[in-house]
Structure formats: C-alpha cells, structure tokens
C-alpha cells in the first residue's frame, strides 16, 4: 500500500514536469530515473523507434553501464525490445536465458549480467513510437504483474512527453521561420526625407507608453510603422495584437475587444478572451479606428483611462497594461467636426501623432521599393534575379499610386507572375495595361459609344485601384457614390 501511494505521488510529479520541462532529453531522464527507483530495477533504457530505418535507438539509460548503450541499435523484431516494438504488447520475462527471443549480444559486450526484463511499448495515437525496459529487479526478486501495470502508465506519460516536445519543437521551428519571413516583409524601405523623418520619430517614442495615432492614406505603411514602434519597445517579446475595426461588424466588436464569460448571451458558448486581455503587457494596434461607432469609442476610452474592464457578462474587473497605437486613413479632425469621432478619445490617442506620407510625395523611394518587392516575390515564385526594365521603372516613377505602397506591391507581384521571368516590362504592369485599355476607342464609334466606352473603362480602372471599394472610387472620381452605383448597373460592370 505504502509503495503504491508513493508511486502515484511520483507519477503526479512527472505529469507536472511534462508541461514544464522543455528539454526532452532532460525530461526523459527524469521519467526513467523515477521509474527505475519505483521499480527497484538495476538498469533501464528508453528506446525510440525510427519509422524509416525500422530500428530502435537508445535515447536514455540508467545503471552502471548506461553510457555504453548509445552505441547500440536494435532492429524491430530483434530481442525482447524489438519484439515488443513489433507486436505492441508488453513482455515480462523472469529468466532471459530460458527465452529464445532474448538477444544476448549487448549484455555480453557491455559485461552486464541480465536476468529478468520487463518491457512495455510507448504508443501515441495507437502507433508504437518506442519502448521502455527495466532490467533485473533488485535483491534477486523478479518483476510482478503489478509492476507491469505501473510501467504501462509510465510508458503513457513518457509517450505524451515525447509527442508534446516534438510538437513544441516543430512549433518553435515554424515560429522562427515565420519570424524570419516577417522580418523581410516588415522592413520599412525608403530613403526619402519624408520616410526617414517619420521612422525616426516613431523610434523616438517607441520605448514609452505614449499612445500613438498614425495618420495617412490607405496603403502608406501605417501598420508597418505600428510594428516598428512595437519592435522598438520593451514590449517586443510579446506579440502585437491587432484589431481592424473596419473588418469586424459593430455588433461583434465589443466581443472581440472585451471577450465574454461562458453563456453570457445567446450563442456565447465558452468563455472568450478578448483582444484587450491578449494585449496585456503588449501593444494593441487599433487599425481603422475611425470606423468605430461613437458608443464603442466611449467604451474604449474608459478602458484607456482606467486600465480596467469587464468581460461581457462578467463582474470581475480585469486590469491590463496596454500600449495603444491607432491608425486611420480618414481626415480625423473632419470626423470630429461631423460628430463621428469623439474628441476626448482623439486627445487620448494622439499623445503622439505620426503622418505616413503618400507615395506620390516620395517618388525617390519608388525604385527602392520596386526592387525590394521584386526580391520578395521572385523567391516566392521560384524565379531569381528578375530585372526591372528602364521603361517599366519610368512608368512606375511617373505613376501617381493612389493605392500607395500596397498598390505598388500588388503591381510588382502581378508583374513577377505574368512576366517572362527575366525582366519586368511596362506591359507587365497593371497600370500600363489599364492605360492601354483606356485608349481603345475605335473608328466607327458614335460619340455616345466612345463616351460610354470611356466611362466604363474609367470606372473599372478606379474600382480596380480601390480594391472594389465604391465609396473610395467615387470620391477619387469626384462623383456621388449613388451615381457611381447607377453607372455600374447601367454598364453591367461585375463586382
Ligand atoms: N516603407 C515600406 N517599405 C516596404 N514595404 C512597405 C512600406 N510601407 C508599406 N509597405 C507594404 O505595403 C503594404 C501596405 O502597408 P500597410 O502598413 O498595411 O498600409 P496601411 O496600414 O497604411 O494601409 C504592406 O504589404 C506593407 O508591408
Ligand atoms: Mg492598413
């Protein structure tokens, strides 16, 4: 009885190690040492199965000869361990010399007299991933059926530890890869005075808690600048949490930000942690903040003032330490005048205000950016060293880029895909082909045909540039949105 309760206690220890020890070898050593102690065995080994080679390798061992074990490998089906790995069934052998499955070579070579063996498979998802064996019970006793039961539990815990650690390692590798990829696509490129100034200002305020408001047209790099600030701050070890206020319907925005308690409203399901909580000790990037309704703005303001909020349906105050960066492409002062944006929130957010310049005001950066994006996409597409022809470069520098860097990036991606894989030509660029499309009126058209044709293509171009955003396209063309809708219907332009 006493023996059993200590065994359970030690098993409990092991399960806490499984979640806290990240070094798999160290963890397996701990597990095996504990098992050997409970089992009162003279020696033990944990072996892992390699599916490809169909061999078992000694991962960790205990006992006087433990350091020699790493030199050996065992084929599936060979010896007691190999047999267990092959069948997936445990074996208890009281006297190995009486068992023809016994493979004596290892014992002979290391000079260890093996008498009895208790061996169990380790399984994950019903597949054998290895085996654990205990050798010679102390004081000339033999292993019992009850030892076998205990060992089965051990094997399960060890298998879990291995699977967990492998997942953890895979996640870590993936994380590293992603971080590298992000590093490349998150670099702020530009040597113009405009971009140098704004990045210098951003870095100056990075390592403070100061709320920051980033203004600028769509596609100018506001989100990128927010990341730069976060990376330059003491909070960089944590992920920057992003919420795009325009992408979430108003009704869900509160849930996204504050989270909710289990069953707090119909369909609420389990408890949900909101972005405010996720961003604790980190940075919260509120993108397109001007799209938030005034009532939501009031709630956000309260959190920023108090540093405390409640999950929806909850009554425990949650205190958070958040650095807020907000961004909008709207004219924020105009939004305040119209009553769409709360002045008090504005003052709370723009402790620091940064302006991202539009690309047309820093044409100097276009060649640099174009090269940067070519390098980014040629790798992705498996091409190398794609040049930009002088004519294509000229087209890009002369173009106005209403969609800013995002539009340039998309244009290059398209050109890399559509082009000849060696050199980007003007006709690979979308604005060039759109320009061509605008000039296709033909002889024989009536004036009305020509005008209609032009209008249709003109609208199409603007819709393409704005990613299908009709309000934006209308405002760029200087017409009413409702009028644009009518024209779209009239000319049968597909969305
Ligand atoms: N200075 C820059 N250097 C390199 N890439 C940039 C730069 N500015 C923006 N980008 C890229 O352009 C795209 C749009 O940037 P983003 O930050 O999302 O703009 P915004 O938030 O202002 O709409 C992104 O793919 C971003 O990586
Ligand atoms: Mg954006």
Short mmCIF file of C-alpha atoms and ligand atoms in Angstrom, two decimals:
data_model
loop_
_atom_site.label_atom_id
_atom_site.label_comp_id
_atom_site.label_asym_id
_atom_site.label_seq_id
_atom_site.Cartn_x
_atom_site.Cartn_y
_atom_site.Cartn_z
CA UNK A 1 0.00 0.00 0.00
CA UNK A 2 2.70 2.42 1.01
CA UNK A 3 4.68 1.58 -2.07
CA UNK A 4 1.71 2.24 -4.31
CA UNK A 5 0.88 5.65 -2.88
CA UNK A 6 4.47 6.86 -3.31
CA UNK A 7 4.32 5.60 -6.88
CA UNK A 8 1.21 7.69 -7.50
CA UNK A 9 2.85 10.72 -5.94
CA UNK A 10 5.86 10.34 -8.20
CA UNK A 11 3.65 9.89 -11.22
CA UNK A 12 1.99 13.19 -10.33
CA UNK A 13 5.42 14.82 -10.21
CA UNK A 14 6.09 13.52 -13.66
CA UNK A 15 2.93 14.95 -15.12
CA UNK A 16 3.92 18.41 -13.90
CA UNK A 17 7.36 18.01 -15.44
CA UNK A 18 5.78 17.10 -18.75
CA UNK A 19 4.27 20.54 -19.01
CA UNK A 20 7.20 22.50 -17.60
CA UNK A 21 10.41 20.90 -18.87
CA UNK A 22 11.09 21.87 -22.46
CA UNK A 23 14.28 19.91 -22.86
CA UNK A 24 13.08 16.49 -23.98
CA UNK A 25 16.25 14.63 -23.03
CA UNK A 26 16.21 16.03 -19.53
CA UNK A 27 12.54 15.16 -19.20
CA UNK A 28 13.02 11.58 -20.33
CA UNK A 29 15.95 11.19 -17.94
CA UNK A 30 13.73 12.35 -15.09
CA UNK A 31 10.96 9.98 -16.08
CA UNK A 32 13.23 6.99 -16.46
CA UNK A 33 15.12 7.67 -13.20
CA UNK A 34 11.85 7.89 -11.30
CA UNK A 35 10.56 4.70 -12.88
CA UNK A 36 13.75 2.83 -12.08
CA UNK A 37 13.54 3.92 -8.47
CA UNK A 38 9.92 2.87 -8.06
CA UNK A 39 10.52 -0.41 -9.85
CA UNK A 40 13.72 -1.02 -7.87
CA UNK A 41 15.46 -2.09 -11.06
CA UNK A 42 19.23 -2.31 -11.58
CA UNK A 43 19.14 -0.76 -15.02
CA UNK A 44 16.71 0.65 -17.56
CA UNK A 45 16.52 2.11 -21.05
CA UNK A 46 14.13 4.13 -23.10
CA UNK A 47 14.35 3.49 -26.82
CA UNK A 48 12.79 5.41 -29.69
CA UNK A 49 11.65 3.83 -32.91
CA UNK A 50 12.68 5.36 -36.21
CA UNK A 51 9.95 4.53 -38.72
CA UNK A 52 12.18 4.92 -41.76
CA UNK A 53 15.03 2.67 -40.69
CA UNK A 54 12.80 0.35 -38.61
CA UNK A 55 15.40 0.50 -35.85
CA UNK A 56 15.21 1.27 -32.14
CA UNK A 57 17.74 3.73 -30.74
CA UNK A 58 18.73 4.07 -27.07
CA UNK A 59 17.58 7.54 -26.06
CA UNK A 60 18.28 7.47 -22.29
CA UNK A 61 19.56 4.74 -19.97
CA UNK A 62 20.28 4.19 -16.28
CA UNK A 63 22.51 1.67 -14.49
CA UNK A 64 26.25 1.08 -14.21
CA UNK A 65 26.75 0.64 -17.97
CA UNK A 66 24.34 3.35 -19.11
CA UNK A 67 26.92 5.34 -21.14
CA UNK A 68 27.68 2.38 -23.40
CA UNK A 69 24.09 1.89 -24.51
CA UNK A 70 24.11 4.74 -27.06
CA UNK A 71 26.44 2.65 -29.24
CA UNK A 72 23.76 0.08 -29.93
CA UNK A 73 20.73 -0.03 -32.13
CA UNK A 74 18.16 -2.79 -32.39
CA UNK A 75 16.12 -3.90 -35.36
CA UNK A 76 12.39 -4.17 -34.96
CA UNK A 77 11.68 -7.83 -34.18
CA UNK A 78 15.13 -8.40 -32.67
CA UNK A 79 15.47 -9.35 -28.99
CA UNK A 80 12.92 -8.61 -26.29
CA UNK A 81 12.65 -4.86 -27.01
CA UNK A 82 12.47 -5.42 -30.74
CA UNK A 83 9.72 -7.94 -30.17
CA UNK A 84 7.72 -5.52 -28.01
CA UNK A 85 8.09 -2.79 -30.62
CA UNK A 86 6.94 -5.16 -33.33
CA UNK A 87 3.87 -6.54 -31.54
CA UNK A 88 2.95 -3.51 -29.46
CA UNK A 89 2.44 -5.86 -26.47
CA UNK A 90 4.37 -5.73 -23.17
CA UNK A 91 6.61 -8.63 -22.08
CA UNK A 92 7.61 -9.85 -18.63
CA UNK A 93 10.50 -12.35 -18.79
CA UNK A 94 11.65 -13.77 -15.49
CA UNK A 95 14.68 -15.59 -16.83
CA UNK A 96 16.02 -14.39 -20.15
CA UNK A 97 18.28 -17.42 -20.61
CA UNK A 98 15.15 -19.54 -20.95
CA UNK A 99 13.61 -17.34 -23.69
CA UNK A 100 14.70 -17.81 -27.30
CA UNK A 101 13.71 -14.20 -28.18
CA UNK A 102 16.50 -12.95 -25.92
CA UNK A 103 19.36 -11.29 -27.79
CA UNK A 104 22.42 -11.62 -25.56
CA UNK A 105 24.95 -9.72 -27.65
CA UNK A 106 24.54 -6.35 -25.93
CA UNK A 107 24.76 -7.76 -22.41
CA UNK A 108 27.85 -9.73 -23.37
CA UNK A 109 29.58 -6.74 -24.94
CA UNK A 110 28.98 -4.34 -22.07
CA UNK A 111 29.60 -7.03 -19.45
CA UNK A 112 26.25 -6.82 -17.72
CA UNK A 113 24.52 -9.93 -16.47
CA UNK A 114 20.87 -9.69 -17.44
CA UNK A 115 18.46 -11.92 -15.57
CA UNK A 116 14.94 -10.59 -15.88
CA UNK A 117 13.37 -7.96 -18.17
CA UNK A 118 10.16 -6.03 -18.01
CA UNK A 119 9.44 -4.20 -21.25
CA UNK A 120 6.48 -2.10 -22.41
CA UNK A 121 5.81 -0.26 -25.67
CA UNK A 122 5.29 3.51 -25.80
CA UNK A 123 2.39 4.46 -28.02
CA UNK A 124 0.99 7.66 -29.45
CA UNK A 125 -2.24 7.57 -31.43
CA UNK A 126 -2.12 3.78 -31.31
CA UNK A 127 1.25 3.63 -33.00
CA UNK A 128 4.38 2.34 -31.33
CA UNK A 129 6.92 5.16 -31.01
CA UNK A 130 9.39 3.30 -28.79
CA UNK A 131 9.73 1.12 -25.70
CA UNK A 132 10.90 1.22 -22.10
CA UNK A 133 12.68 -1.72 -20.48
CA UNK A 134 13.65 -2.38 -16.88
CA UNK A 135 16.32 -4.94 -16.14
CA UNK A 136 16.84 -7.11 -13.04
CA UNK A 137 14.75 -6.38 -10.01
CA UNK A 138 16.99 -5.67 -7.01
CA UNK A 139 17.75 -8.29 -4.35
CA UNK A 140 17.20 -11.21 -6.72
CA UNK A 141 13.42 -10.70 -6.78
CA UNK A 142 11.56 -10.88 -10.06
CA UNK A 143 9.19 -8.39 -11.66
CA UNK A 144 5.49 -8.90 -10.95
CA UNK A 145 2.27 -8.39 -12.89
CA UNK A 146 1.64 -5.31 -10.72
CA UNK A 147 4.96 -3.83 -11.89
CA UNK A 148 3.73 -4.23 -15.41
CA UNK A 149 0.60 -2.16 -14.75
CA UNK A 150 2.63 0.64 -13.25
CA UNK A 151 5.09 0.55 -16.09
CA UNK A 152 2.28 0.87 -18.61
CA UNK A 153 1.29 4.16 -17.01
CA UNK A 154 4.89 5.30 -17.18
CA UNK A 155 5.12 4.46 -20.82
CA UNK A 156 1.98 6.52 -21.50
CA UNK A 157 3.37 9.54 -19.69
CA UNK A 158 6.69 9.25 -21.48
CA UNK A 159 4.95 8.94 -24.86
CA UNK A 160 2.94 12.05 -24.08
CA UNK A 161 6.10 13.91 -23.16
CA UNK A 162 7.75 12.94 -26.43
CA UNK A 163 4.77 13.90 -28.55
CA UNK A 164 4.46 17.22 -26.71
CA UNK A 165 8.12 18.02 -27.04
CA UNK A 166 8.09 17.21 -30.74
CA UNK A 167 5.09 19.46 -31.26
CA UNK A 168 6.80 22.16 -29.25
CA UNK A 169 9.99 21.85 -31.30
CA UNK A 170 8.04 21.91 -34.55
CA UNK A 171 6.13 24.99 -33.39
CA UNK A 172 9.37 26.67 -32.40
CA UNK A 173 10.94 25.94 -35.75
CA UNK A 174 7.88 27.21 -37.56
CA UNK A 175 7.87 30.29 -35.38
CA UNK A 176 11.48 31.03 -36.22
CA UNK A 177 10.81 30.60 -39.92
CA UNK A 178 7.79 32.84 -39.78
CA UNK A 179 9.69 35.47 -37.85
CA UNK A 180 12.39 35.50 -40.49
CA UNK A 181 9.85 35.74 -43.28
CA UNK A 182 8.09 38.52 -41.40
CA UNK A 183 11.38 40.34 -40.89
CA UNK A 184 11.80 40.52 -44.65
CA UNK A 185 8.28 41.62 -45.43
CA UNK A 186 8.14 44.01 -42.48
CA UNK A 187 11.13 46.08 -43.32
CA UNK A 188 10.39 49.74 -43.85
CA UNK A 189 12.07 50.67 -47.10
CA UNK A 190 12.75 54.26 -48.05
CA UNK A 191 15.48 56.88 -48.13
CA UNK A 192 13.36 59.94 -48.78
CA UNK A 193 13.49 62.63 -46.13
CA UNK A 194 9.76 62.10 -45.52
CA UNK A 195 10.06 58.45 -44.58
CA UNK A 196 13.33 58.91 -42.67
CA UNK A 197 11.72 61.58 -40.50
CA UNK A 198 8.64 59.61 -39.66
CA UNK A 199 10.55 56.43 -38.80
CA UNK A 200 13.00 58.44 -36.67
CA UNK A 201 10.07 59.99 -34.79
CA UNK A 202 8.48 56.59 -34.38
CA UNK A 203 11.64 55.13 -32.86
CA UNK A 204 11.95 58.11 -30.54
CA UNK A 205 8.56 57.36 -28.98
CA UNK A 206 8.79 53.58 -29.32
CA UNK A 207 10.10 52.85 -25.86
CA UNK A 208 7.45 54.80 -24.00
CA UNK A 209 3.86 54.01 -23.20
CA UNK A 210 2.64 57.03 -25.12
CA UNK A 211 -0.50 56.37 -27.16
CA UNK A 212 0.24 56.97 -30.79
CA UNK A 213 -2.04 57.89 -33.64
CA UNK A 214 -0.83 57.16 -37.14
CA UNK A 215 -2.49 59.08 -39.95
CA UNK A 216 -2.08 58.57 -43.66
CA UNK A 217 -3.76 57.33 -46.80
CA UNK A 218 -4.53 53.69 -47.24
CA UNK A 219 -1.53 51.58 -48.18
CA UNK A 220 1.11 54.02 -47.00
CA UNK A 221 2.52 51.66 -44.38
CA UNK A 222 0.67 52.64 -41.20
CA UNK A 223 0.53 49.10 -39.93
CA UNK A 224 4.18 48.61 -40.75
CA UNK A 225 5.04 51.70 -38.74
CA UNK A 226 2.99 50.40 -35.82
CA UNK A 227 5.04 47.19 -35.92
CA UNK A 228 8.25 49.17 -35.97
CA UNK A 229 7.17 51.02 -32.84
CA UNK A 230 6.23 47.79 -31.11
CA UNK A 231 9.52 46.15 -32.10
CA UNK A 232 11.41 49.14 -30.78
CA UNK A 233 9.72 48.95 -27.39
CA UNK A 234 10.34 46.90 -24.26
CA UNK A 235 7.13 45.05 -25.15
CA UNK A 236 8.62 43.43 -28.24
CA UNK A 237 8.90 39.98 -26.63
CA UNK A 238 5.11 39.77 -26.81
CA UNK A 239 3.06 39.78 -29.96
CA UNK A 240 1.44 42.99 -31.04
CA UNK A 241 -2.30 42.38 -31.01
CA UNK A 242 -4.13 43.86 -33.99
CA UNK A 243 -7.78 44.69 -34.36
CA UNK A 244 -9.06 46.06 -37.64
CA UNK A 245 -12.17 47.97 -36.61
CA UNK A 246 -13.45 48.09 -40.20
CA UNK A 247 -13.22 44.32 -40.66
CA UNK A 248 -15.38 43.41 -37.67
CA UNK A 249 -19.12 44.18 -37.69
CA UNK A 250 -20.08 46.66 -35.00
CA UNK A 251 -22.09 44.03 -33.13
CA UNK A 252 -19.05 41.79 -32.75
CA UNK A 253 -16.54 44.50 -31.99
CA UNK A 254 -17.33 44.57 -28.29
CA UNK A 255 -16.96 40.80 -28.07
CA UNK A 256 -13.65 40.92 -29.94
CA UNK A 257 -12.27 43.60 -27.64
CA UNK A 258 -13.67 42.64 -24.26
CA UNK A 259 -14.31 38.91 -24.62
CA UNK A 260 -17.16 37.30 -22.72
CA UNK A 261 -17.99 34.92 -19.90
CA UNK A 262 -19.38 31.49 -20.64
CA UNK A 263 -23.03 31.66 -21.67
CA UNK A 264 -23.23 35.43 -21.16
CA UNK A 265 -25.52 35.85 -24.18
CA UNK A 266 -27.31 33.57 -26.62
CA UNK A 267 -24.72 31.67 -28.57
CA UNK A 268 -21.90 32.89 -26.34
CA UNK A 269 -20.60 29.35 -25.74
CA UNK A 270 -17.39 29.06 -23.77
CA UNK A 271 -15.54 31.90 -22.16
CA UNK A 272 -13.71 34.07 -24.65
CA UNK A 273 -10.61 36.15 -24.03
CA UNK A 274 -10.81 39.46 -25.82
CA UNK A 275 -8.04 41.37 -27.55
CA UNK A 276 -7.70 43.78 -24.63
CA UNK A 277 -6.73 40.89 -22.41
CA UNK A 278 -4.49 39.35 -25.05
CA UNK A 279 -2.67 42.65 -25.38
CA UNK A 280 -1.85 42.88 -21.67
CA UNK A 281 1.85 43.82 -21.30
CA UNK A 282 1.95 44.31 -25.03
CA UNK A 283 0.77 46.67 -27.77
CA UNK A 284 -2.77 46.87 -29.12
CA UNK A 285 -2.98 48.16 -32.68
CA UNK A 286 -6.43 49.55 -33.43
CA UNK A 287 -6.49 49.84 -37.19
CA UNK A 288 -9.13 51.95 -38.97
CA UNK A 289 -10.18 53.36 -35.61
CA UNK A 290 -12.46 55.95 -37.20
CA UNK A 291 -14.79 53.16 -38.31
CA UNK A 292 -15.69 52.51 -34.67
CA UNK A 293 -19.09 53.81 -33.56
CA UNK A 294 -19.13 56.65 -31.02
CA UNK A 295 -20.63 54.38 -28.35
CA UNK A 296 -17.80 51.84 -28.79
CA UNK A 297 -15.34 54.73 -28.76
CA UNK A 298 -16.68 55.71 -25.34
CA UNK A 299 -16.13 52.18 -24.01
CA UNK A 300 -12.59 52.04 -25.32
CA UNK A 301 -11.86 55.45 -23.85
CA UNK A 302 -12.96 54.21 -20.43
CA UNK A 303 -10.56 51.26 -20.59
CA UNK A 304 -7.71 53.52 -21.63
CA UNK A 305 -8.44 55.86 -18.74
CA UNK A 306 -8.94 53.26 -16.02
CA UNK A 307 -6.78 50.39 -17.23
CA UNK A 308 -9.66 48.15 -16.13
CA UNK A 309 -12.51 46.45 -17.95
CA UNK A 310 -15.01 43.59 -17.63
CA UNK A 311 -15.62 40.72 -19.97
CA UNK A 312 -19.14 40.83 -21.43
CA UNK A 313 -21.39 39.21 -18.81
CA UNK A 314 -18.58 39.28 -16.23
CA UNK A 315 -18.28 41.13 -12.95
CA UNK A 316 -14.61 40.61 -12.14
CA UNK A 317 -12.59 43.66 -13.04
CA UNK A 318 -9.61 42.82 -15.24
CA UNK A 319 -6.71 45.18 -15.12
CA UNK A 320 -4.41 45.49 -18.09
CA UNK A 321 -1.28 47.32 -19.06
CA UNK A 322 -1.62 48.15 -22.74
CA UNK A 323 0.18 50.46 -25.12
CA UNK A 324 -2.25 51.60 -27.79
CA UNK A 325 -1.36 52.52 -31.33
CA UNK A 326 -4.28 53.57 -33.52
CA UNK A 327 -4.45 54.32 -37.22
CA UNK A 328 -6.90 55.78 -39.69
CA UNK A 329 -6.88 56.93 -43.29
CA UNK A 330 -9.69 59.37 -42.60
CA UNK A 331 -9.34 63.06 -42.01
CA UNK A 332 -9.75 62.76 -38.28
CA UNK A 333 -10.37 66.42 -37.50
CA UNK A 334 -13.15 66.44 -40.06
CA UNK A 335 -14.62 63.32 -38.43
CA UNK A 336 -14.57 65.11 -35.09
CA UNK A 337 -16.32 68.15 -36.54
CA UNK A 338 -19.03 65.95 -38.06
CA UNK A 339 -19.52 64.23 -34.71
CA UNK A 340 -18.34 60.86 -35.96
CA UNK A 341 -15.30 60.75 -33.75
CA UNK A 342 -15.14 61.62 -30.06
CA UNK A 343 -12.81 64.46 -29.33
CA UNK A 344 -11.91 63.07 -25.89
CA UNK A 345 -10.78 59.77 -27.41
CA UNK A 346 -8.83 61.65 -30.05
CA UNK A 347 -6.88 63.52 -27.38
CA UNK A 348 -6.30 60.30 -25.51
CA UNK A 349 -4.94 58.59 -28.63
CA UNK A 350 -2.81 61.27 -30.20
CA UNK A 351 -0.30 61.84 -27.43
CA UNK A 352 1.99 61.31 -30.39
CA UNK A 353 0.72 61.85 -33.94
CA UNK A 354 2.62 60.47 -36.90
CA UNK A 355 1.88 61.04 -40.58
CA UNK A 356 2.73 58.49 -43.23
CA UNK A 357 3.43 60.38 -46.46
CA UNK A 358 1.70 59.22 -49.64
CA UNK A 359 3.95 57.52 -52.17
CA UNK A 360 3.48 60.27 -54.78
CA UNK A 361 5.22 62.67 -52.37
CA UNK A 362 8.29 60.48 -52.13
CA UNK A 363 8.82 59.24 -55.65
CA UNK A 364 12.50 58.88 -54.84
CA UNK A 365 11.62 55.71 -52.93
CA UNK A 366 9.77 54.05 -55.81
CA UNK A 367 12.84 52.34 -57.38
CA UNK A 368 13.99 51.09 -53.98
CA UNK A 369 10.58 49.76 -53.10
CA UNK A 370 10.13 48.18 -56.52
CA UNK A 371 13.45 46.30 -56.16
CA UNK A 372 12.53 45.26 -52.64
CA UNK A 373 9.25 43.76 -53.76
CA UNK A 374 10.82 42.06 -56.78
CA UNK A 375 13.24 40.33 -54.39
CA UNK A 376 10.39 39.39 -52.11
CA UNK A 377 8.25 37.85 -54.83
CA UNK A 378 10.87 36.28 -57.10
CA UNK A 379 11.83 33.97 -54.23
CA UNK A 380 8.22 33.15 -53.54
CA UNK A 381 7.61 32.32 -57.17
CA UNK A 382 10.84 30.41 -57.64
CA UNK A 383 12.41 32.89 -60.10
CA UNK A 384 15.73 34.56 -59.45
CA UNK A 385 17.34 37.86 -60.40
CA UNK A 386 14.44 39.43 -62.23
CA UNK A 387 15.42 42.83 -63.56
CA UNK A 388 13.20 45.86 -63.93
CA UNK A 389 13.47 47.32 -67.43
CA UNK A 390 14.21 51.07 -67.54
CA UNK A 391 10.90 51.67 -69.34
CA UNK A 392 8.95 49.82 -66.64
CA UNK A 393 10.77 51.78 -63.95
CA UNK A 394 9.92 55.03 -65.71
CA UNK A 395 6.27 54.03 -65.89
CA UNK A 396 6.26 53.33 -62.17
CA UNK A 397 8.01 56.54 -61.18
CA UNK A 398 5.64 58.62 -63.29
CA UNK A 399 2.54 56.97 -61.98
CA UNK A 400 0.61 58.56 -59.10
CA UNK A 401 -0.07 55.47 -56.97
CA UNK A 402 -3.45 56.30 -55.42
CA UNK A 403 -3.25 52.98 -53.58
CA UNK A 404 0.27 53.83 -52.41
CA UNK A 405 2.75 51.12 -51.44
CA UNK A 406 0.11 48.42 -51.27
CA UNK A 407 -0.73 49.11 -54.90
CA UNK A 408 2.95 49.10 -55.86
CA UNK A 409 3.43 45.82 -54.06
CA UNK A 410 0.47 44.25 -55.85
CA UNK A 411 1.67 45.61 -59.19
CA UNK A 412 5.09 44.01 -58.72
CA UNK A 413 3.62 40.72 -57.60
CA UNK A 414 1.49 40.62 -60.72
CA UNK A 415 4.43 41.57 -62.92
CA UNK A 416 6.61 38.82 -61.43
CA UNK A 417 3.89 36.26 -62.07
CA UNK A 418 2.80 37.49 -65.50
CA UNK A 419 6.17 38.49 -66.87
CA UNK A 420 8.84 36.48 -68.71
CA UNK A 421 10.74 35.65 -65.51
CA UNK A 422 13.77 37.70 -66.55
CA UNK A 423 12.82 41.31 -66.93
CA UNK A 424 9.75 43.28 -65.96
CA UNK A 425 8.38 45.17 -68.95
CA UNK A 426 5.92 48.09 -68.93
CA UNK A 427 3.15 45.87 -70.26
CA UNK A 428 3.55 43.55 -67.24
CA UNK A 429 2.44 46.41 -65.02
CA UNK A 430 -1.27 46.70 -64.32
CA UNK A 431 -1.46 50.48 -64.71
CA UNK A 432 0.22 50.25 -68.08
CA UNK A 433 -2.30 47.71 -69.31
CA UNK A 434 -5.08 49.79 -67.80
CA UNK A 435 -3.75 52.84 -69.58
CA UNK A 436 -3.85 50.83 -72.78
CA UNK A 437 -7.39 49.76 -72.04
CA UNK A 438 -8.40 53.39 -71.76
CA UNK A 439 -7.25 54.11 -75.27
CA UNK A 440 -9.27 51.61 -77.21
CA UNK A 441 -12.00 53.71 -78.78
CA UNK A 442 -12.33 52.63 -82.37
CA UNK A 443 -13.17 54.22 -85.65
CA UNK A 444 -16.86 53.79 -86.32
CA UNK A 445 -17.96 54.53 -82.75
CA UNK A 446 -20.58 57.21 -82.30
CA UNK A 447 -19.69 59.95 -79.87
CA UNK A 448 -22.06 58.37 -77.36
CA UNK A 449 -20.42 54.91 -77.82
CA UNK A 450 -16.99 56.41 -77.27
CA UNK A 451 -18.07 58.30 -74.19
CA UNK A 452 -19.82 55.24 -72.75
CA UNK A 453 -16.83 53.07 -73.54
CA UNK A 454 -14.52 55.52 -71.86
CA UNK A 455 -16.75 55.88 -68.79
CA UNK A 456 -16.99 52.14 -68.36
CA UNK A 457 -13.25 51.62 -68.55
CA UNK A 458 -12.58 54.61 -66.35
CA UNK A 459 -14.88 53.26 -63.65
CA UNK A 460 -13.34 49.81 -63.94
CA UNK A 461 -9.87 51.23 -63.50
CA UNK A 462 -10.88 53.15 -60.40
CA UNK A 463 -12.58 50.13 -58.93
CA UNK A 464 -9.51 48.02 -59.57
CA UNK A 465 -7.34 50.61 -57.89
CA UNK A 466 -9.50 50.81 -54.83
CA UNK A 467 -9.94 47.08 -54.48
CA UNK A 468 -13.61 47.37 -55.43
CA UNK A 469 -14.35 50.00 -52.79
CA UNK A 470 -17.14 52.03 -54.41
CA UNK A 471 -17.16 54.88 -51.90
CA UNK A 472 -13.48 55.41 -52.37
CA UNK A 473 -13.62 55.09 -56.14
CA UNK A 474 -16.48 57.61 -56.25
CA UNK A 475 -14.61 60.06 -54.08
CA UNK A 476 -11.47 59.77 -56.22
CA UNK A 477 -13.52 60.34 -59.38
CA UNK A 478 -15.32 63.22 -57.69
CA UNK A 479 -18.83 61.81 -58.16
CA UNK A 480 -21.56 60.73 -55.75
CA UNK A 481 -21.48 57.15 -54.61
CA UNK A 482 -25.12 56.67 -55.59
CA UNK A 483 -24.37 57.96 -59.09
CA UNK A 484 -21.47 55.51 -59.34
CA UNK A 485 -23.82 52.64 -58.36
CA UNK A 486 -26.19 53.67 -61.12
CA UNK A 487 -23.38 53.76 -63.69
CA UNK A 488 -22.14 50.35 -62.54
CA UNK A 489 -25.63 48.95 -63.07
CA UNK A 490 -26.03 50.74 -66.39
CA UNK A 491 -22.78 49.44 -67.85
CA UNK A 492 -23.23 46.00 -66.34
CA UNK A 493 -19.88 46.15 -64.52
CA UNK A 494 -19.38 42.99 -62.50
CA UNK A 495 -18.17 43.23 -58.92
N1 LIG B 1 8.13 51.68 -46.44
C1 LIG B 1 7.73 50.44 -46.78
N2 LIG B 1 8.66 49.53 -47.14
C2 LIG B 1 8.28 48.30 -47.51
N3 LIG B 1 7.02 47.87 -47.55
C3 LIG B 1 6.05 48.72 -47.20
C4 LIG B 1 6.36 50.05 -46.78
N4 LIG B 1 5.23 50.67 -46.48
C5 LIG B 1 4.24 49.77 -46.70
N5 LIG B 1 4.73 48.60 -47.14
C6 LIG B 1 3.95 47.43 -47.51
O1 LIG B 1 2.79 47.92 -48.17
C7 LIG B 1 1.62 47.25 -47.75
C8 LIG B 1 0.65 48.21 -47.11
O2 LIG B 1 1.16 48.65 -45.88
P1 LIG B 1 0.23 48.83 -44.59
O3 LIG B 1 1.12 49.06 -43.43
O4 LIG B 1 -0.73 47.70 -44.49
O5 LIG B 1 -0.54 50.16 -45.00
P2 LIG B 1 -1.75 50.88 -44.28
O6 LIG B 1 -1.91 50.24 -42.93
O7 LIG B 1 -1.32 52.30 -44.22
O8 LIG B 1 -2.92 50.68 -45.16
C9 LIG B 1 2.09 46.18 -46.81
O9 LIG B 1 2.25 44.99 -47.54
C10 LIG B 1 3.42 46.68 -46.32
O10 LIG B 1 4.25 45.61 -45.95
MG1 LIG B 2 -3.98 49.24 -43.01
#
